[in-house]
């Protein structure tokens, strides 16, 4: 299934994408794709609703697409998780997952504007595979067990302000948590729709120039290993998001570095998971 939320920001309604032109509205039965939905086995309920012959598909009519899930309990991020990205950053390949967090209120829709924060000088992009947790998870015995904890996969743009992140001391989260810094979607794709999440092509363009091109096959730690690892240190809640790292080609990796400016347009996609488009706008 392809879970979507459409409508004005703050007033999205849950739907299921049927094809590129149609969806089935389930908002009369499902409040939202949120923590309660996943905790209460909402995906199974959703399959029953979607297959009901009395539910007719509705044609898309230019509605805004929101993030495919409501505000999560937490957004967890894995740094330097592609060997070729670690190399461009001049860092060794990590021996275990590097963890940082983003504020949950960074979550926006896949085509919403990305705002330049006040004082920003080094705004950067990162196409990433996002993983959404489907049930409360702790102390998994093996990575294999993590498959049952995954509700689905989605495209994420892990926007970063490198000066805040690298030059202002403290945690990376300072450069990761400004508003609009986590565009997600357009869909949350359930695992049964993805043959192999570890062979997906990824790309990101800035102003129609290819900047990132990679594949999830180059992850240092795959999503199952990441979830198993994190479960040893914290309880993962239904609806939590994990951003699993980015391939090479980020702005800070160029010589000289390339930073996003007002008016720039990012276009990014992951095979089978859809595409995004964001324009960079000034801070409010």
Coordinates of C-alpha atoms in Angstrom, one line a residue:
X1 CA 0.0 0.0 0.0
X2 CA 0.9 3.6 -0.6
X3 CA -0.1 5.8 2.4
X4 CA -0.6 9.5 1.8
X5 CA -1.9 12.5 3.6
X6 CA -3.4 15.3 1.5
X7 CA -4.9 18.7 2.2
X8 CA -3.8 22.1 3.8
X9 CA -0.9 22.1 6.2
X10 CA -2.2 21.1 9.6
X11 CA -5.4 19.8 8.2
X12 CA -4.3 16.8 6.1
X13 CA -6.5 13.7 5.7
X14 CA -5.3 10.1 5.3
X15 CA -5.7 8.4 1.9
X16 CA -4.3 5.4 0.1
X17 CA -2.8 6.0 -3.4
X18 CA -4.2 3.6 -6.0
X19 CA -2.2 4.9 -9.0
X20 CA -0.8 8.1 -10.3
X21 CA -4.2 9.6 -10.8
X22 CA -6.4 8.2 -8.0
X23 CA -6.7 7.6 -4.3
X24 CA -9.1 6.1 -1.8
X25 CA -10.1 8.4 1.0
X26 CA -10.2 6.6 4.4
X27 CA -10.6 9.7 6.6
X28 CA -14.1 8.6 7.6
X29 CA -12.6 5.5 9.3
X30 CA -9.0 6.5 10.1
X31 CA -8.3 9.6 12.1
X32 CA -4.7 9.9 10.8
X33 CA -1.6 7.9 10.1
X34 CA -0.2 8.5 13.5
X35 CA 1.3 6.7 16.5
X36 CA -2.2 5.3 17.5
X37 CA -2.8 4.1 14.0
X38 CA 0.3 2.0 13.8
X39 CA 0.1 0.8 17.5
X40 CA -3.4 -0.5 16.9
X41 CA -2.6 -2.6 13.8
X42 CA -4.0 0.1 11.6
X43 CA -2.2 -1.3 8.5
X44 CA -4.3 -4.5 8.6
X45 CA -7.5 -2.5 9.1
X46 CA -6.5 -0.2 6.2
X47 CA -6.1 -3.2 3.8
X48 CA -9.7 -4.2 4.6
X49 CA -11.0 -0.7 3.9
X50 CA -9.1 -0.3 0.6
X51 CA -10.4 -3.7 -0.7
X52 CA -14.1 -2.8 0.1
X53 CA -15.8 -2.6 -3.3
X54 CA -18.1 0.2 -2.1
X55 CA -15.1 2.5 -1.7
X56 CA -14.6 4.3 -5.0
X57 CA -11.3 5.8 -6.1
X58 CA -11.2 9.6 -6.3
X59 CA -9.2 11.5 -8.9
X60 CA -6.4 13.7 -7.6
X61 CA -7.3 17.4 -8.2
X62 CA -4.1 19.2 -7.3
X63 CA -4.4 18.8 -3.6
X64 CA -1.3 19.6 -1.5
X65 CA 0.6 16.5 -0.4
X66 CA 1.6 16.4 3.3
X67 CA 4.1 14.2 5.0
X68 CA 2.7 10.6 4.8
X69 CA 2.6 10.3 8.6
X70 CA 1.6 12.7 11.3
X71 CA 4.1 14.2 13.7
X72 CA 6.2 11.4 15.1
X73 CA 7.4 10.8 18.6
X74 CA 11.0 11.2 17.4
X75 CA 13.1 11.5 14.2
X76 CA 16.3 9.5 14.5
X77 CA 19.2 10.0 12.0
X78 CA 22.2 7.9 11.1
X79 CA 25.4 9.8 10.1
X80 CA 28.1 8.7 7.6
X81 CA 26.1 5.6 6.7
X82 CA 27.4 5.4 3.1
X83 CA 31.1 4.5 2.7
X84 CA 31.5 6.8 -0.3
X85 CA 29.9 9.7 1.6
X86 CA 32.2 9.1 4.6
X87 CA 35.1 9.4 2.2
X88 CA 33.9 12.7 0.7
X89 CA 33.5 14.0 4.3
X90 CA 37.0 12.9 5.1
X91 CA 35.8 10.7 7.9
X92 CA 36.5 7.0 8.6
X93 CA 33.7 4.5 8.0
X94 CA 32.0 4.1 11.4
X95 CA 32.3 0.9 13.3
X96 CA 28.7 1.2 14.6
X97 CA 25.8 3.5 13.7
X98 CA 26.4 7.2 14.4
X99 CA 23.1 8.6 16.0
X100 CA 21.7 12.1 16.1
X101 CA 18.2 13.4 16.3
X102 CA 16.1 16.0 14.5
X103 CA 13.2 17.9 16.1
X104 CA 9.9 16.2 15.2
X105 CA 8.4 19.5 14.1
X106 CA 10.9 19.6 11.1
X107 CA 8.5 17.2 9.3
X108 CA 6.9 18.8 6.2
X109 CA 5.4 17.6 2.9
X110 CA 7.5 16.5 0.0
X111 CA 6.8 19.6 -2.1
X112 CA 6.7 22.2 0.7
X113 CA 9.2 25.1 0.7
X114 CA 12.4 24.7 2.7
X115 CA 13.1 27.9 4.7
X116 CA 16.6 29.3 5.2
X117 CA 17.0 29.7 8.9
X118 CA 18.1 33.1 10.3
X119 CA 21.8 33.4 10.3
X120 CA 22.3 30.5 7.9
X121 CA 25.4 30.5 5.6
X122 CA 25.8 26.8 4.7
X123 CA 22.5 25.2 3.9
X124 CA 22.8 21.7 2.4
X125 CA 20.8 18.8 1.0
X126 CA 20.7 15.0 1.7
X127 CA 18.5 12.5 -0.1
X128 CA 17.8 9.6 2.3
X129 CA 15.8 6.4 2.7
X130 CA 13.4 7.0 5.6
X131 CA 12.0 4.1 7.6
X132 CA 8.9 4.3 9.8
X133 CA 8.5 2.1 12.8
X134 CA 5.3 0.1 13.0
X135 CA 5.2 -1.2 16.5
X136 CA 6.8 -0.6 19.9
X137 CA 10.3 -2.1 19.7
X138 CA 13.0 -2.7 22.3
X139 CA 15.9 -5.2 22.8
X140 CA 15.6 -7.1 19.5
X141 CA 17.6 -10.3 19.5
X142 CA 18.8 -9.9 15.9
X143 CA 18.6 -7.7 12.8
X144 CA 16.2 -10.3 11.3
X145 CA 13.6 -9.4 13.9
X146 CA 13.6 -5.8 12.8
X147 CA 11.7 -6.6 9.6
X148 CA 8.5 -7.0 11.7
X149 CA 9.0 -3.6 13.2
X150 CA 9.0 -1.7 9.9
X151 CA 5.7 -0.1 8.8
X152 CA 7.2 1.2 5.5
X153 CA 9.7 3.2 3.6
X154 CA 9.7 6.8 2.2
X155 CA 11.9 9.5 0.6
X156 CA 13.4 12.0 3.0
X157 CA 15.5 15.1 2.4
X158 CA 17.6 15.5 5.5
X159 CA 18.2 19.3 5.2
X160 CA 21.3 20.5 7.1
X161 CA 22.8 23.8 8.1
X162 CA 26.5 22.9 8.2
X163 CA 27.7 26.0 10.1
X164 CA 25.2 25.3 12.9
X165 CA 26.1 21.6 12.8
X166 CA 29.9 21.8 12.6
X167 CA 30.9 25.2 13.9
X168 CA 28.6 26.0 16.8
X169 CA 29.7 23.3 19.2
X170 CA 27.5 20.7 20.9
X171 CA 25.4 18.2 19.0
X172 CA 24.7 17.9 15.3
X173 CA 21.0 18.4 16.1
X174 CA 21.6 22.2 16.1
X175 CA 22.2 22.0 12.4
X176 CA 19.4 19.6 11.7
X177 CA 16.3 20.9 13.5
X178 CA 15.2 24.2 11.9
X179 CA 11.7 24.3 10.7
X180 CA 11.0 22.6 7.3
X181 CA 14.3 20.6 7.6
X182 CA 12.7 17.1 7.0
X183 CA 10.5 17.0 3.9
X184 CA 9.1 13.4 3.6
X185 CA 7.0 11.5 1.2
X186 CA 5.0 11.6 -1.1
X187 CA 4.1 8.2 0.2
X188 CA 4.8 5.7 2.9
X189 CA 5.3 2.5 1.0
X190 CA 4.6 -0.7 2.9
X191 CA 7.4 -3.4 2.8
X192 CA 5.3 -5.8 0.7
X193 CA 5.5 -3.3 -2.2
X194 CA 9.4 -3.2 -2.2
X195 CA 11.2 -6.3 -3.5
X196 CA 14.5 -5.3 -1.9
X197 CA 15.0 -2.0 -0.1
X198 CA 18.8 -2.5 -0.4
X199 CA 18.9 -2.1 -4.2
X200 CA 17.1 1.2 -4.6
X201 CA 18.5 3.9 -6.9
X202 CA 18.7 7.4 -5.3
X203 CA 19.2 10.8 -6.9
X204 CA 19.0 14.5 -6.1
X205 CA 19.2 17.5 -8.4
X206 CA 19.7 21.2 -7.6
X207 CA 18.5 23.6 -10.3
X208 CA 18.3 20.7 -12.7
X209 CA 22.0 19.7 -12.1
X210 CA 22.6 16.2 -10.8
X211 CA 24.3 16.5 -7.4
X212 CA 23.6 13.1 -5.8
X213 CA 23.4 9.7 -7.4
X214 CA 23.7 6.5 -5.4
X215 CA 22.1 3.3 -4.2
X216 CA 21.0 1.9 -0.9
X217 CA 23.3 -1.0 -1.6
X218 CA 26.2 1.1 -0.4
X219 CA 24.8 1.5 3.1
X220 CA 27.3 0.6 5.8
X221 CA 24.5 -0.5 8.1
X222 CA 21.2 -1.6 6.5
X223 CA 17.8 -0.6 8.1
X224 CA 17.5 -3.9 9.9
X225 CA 20.9 -3.6 11.5
X226 CA 20.1 0.0 12.4
X227 CA 16.8 -0.8 14.1
X228 CA 18.4 -3.8 16.0
X229 CA 21.2 -1.5 17.1
X230 CA 18.9 1.3 18.3
X231 CA 16.6 -1.0 20.1
X232 CA 19.5 -1.8 22.5
X233 CA 19.6 1.8 23.7
X234 CA 16.0 3.1 23.5
X235 CA 12.4 2.1 22.9
X236 CA 11.3 2.8 19.4
X237 CA 7.6 3.9 19.2
X238 CA 5.1 3.4 16.5
X239 CA 5.4 6.2 13.9
X240 CA 9.0 7.0 14.7
X241 CA 11.1 8.0 11.7
X242 CA 14.7 6.8 11.1
X243 CA 16.7 8.7 8.4
X244 CA 19.2 6.1 7.3
X245 CA 22.0 8.3 5.8
X246 CA 22.9 9.9 2.5
X247 CA 25.1 8.9 -0.5
X248 CA 27.9 11.2 -1.8
X249 CA 27.2 14.5 -3.5
X250 CA 26.2 16.8 -0.7
X251 CA 27.0 20.5 -1.0
X252 CA 29.8 20.4 1.6
X253 CA 31.6 17.7 -0.4
X254 CA 32.3 19.9 -3.4
X255 CA 35.5 22.0 -3.8
X256 CA 34.6 24.7 -3.2
X257 CA 31.4 23.8 -1.3
X258 CA 28.0 24.5 -2.8
X259 CA 25.4 25.9 -0.5
X260 CA 21.7 26.3 -1.1
X261 CA 20.5 29.9 -1.9
X262 CA 17.1 31.5 -1.9
X263 CA 15.2 30.5 -5.1
X264 CA 17.1 27.2 -5.6
X265 CA 15.0 24.2 -6.4
X266 CA 15.8 20.6 -5.2
X267 CA 14.3 17.6 -7.0
X268 CA 14.9 14.2 -5.5
X269 CA 13.6 10.6 -5.7
X270 CA 14.2 7.1 -4.6
X271 CA 13.3 4.2 -6.9
X272 CA 9.8 2.9 -6.1
X273 CA 9.2 5.5 -3.4
X274 CA 8.3 8.6 -5.4
X275 CA 9.8 12.1 -5.9
X276 CA 10.0 15.4 -4.1
X277 CA 10.4 19.1 -5.2
X278 CA 11.3 21.9 -2.8
X279 CA 12.0 25.6 -3.4
X280 CA 14.3 27.3 -1.0
X281 CA 12.8 30.4 0.6
X282 CA 13.9 33.1 3.0
X283 CA 13.5 32.7 6.8
X284 CA 10.2 34.2 8.1

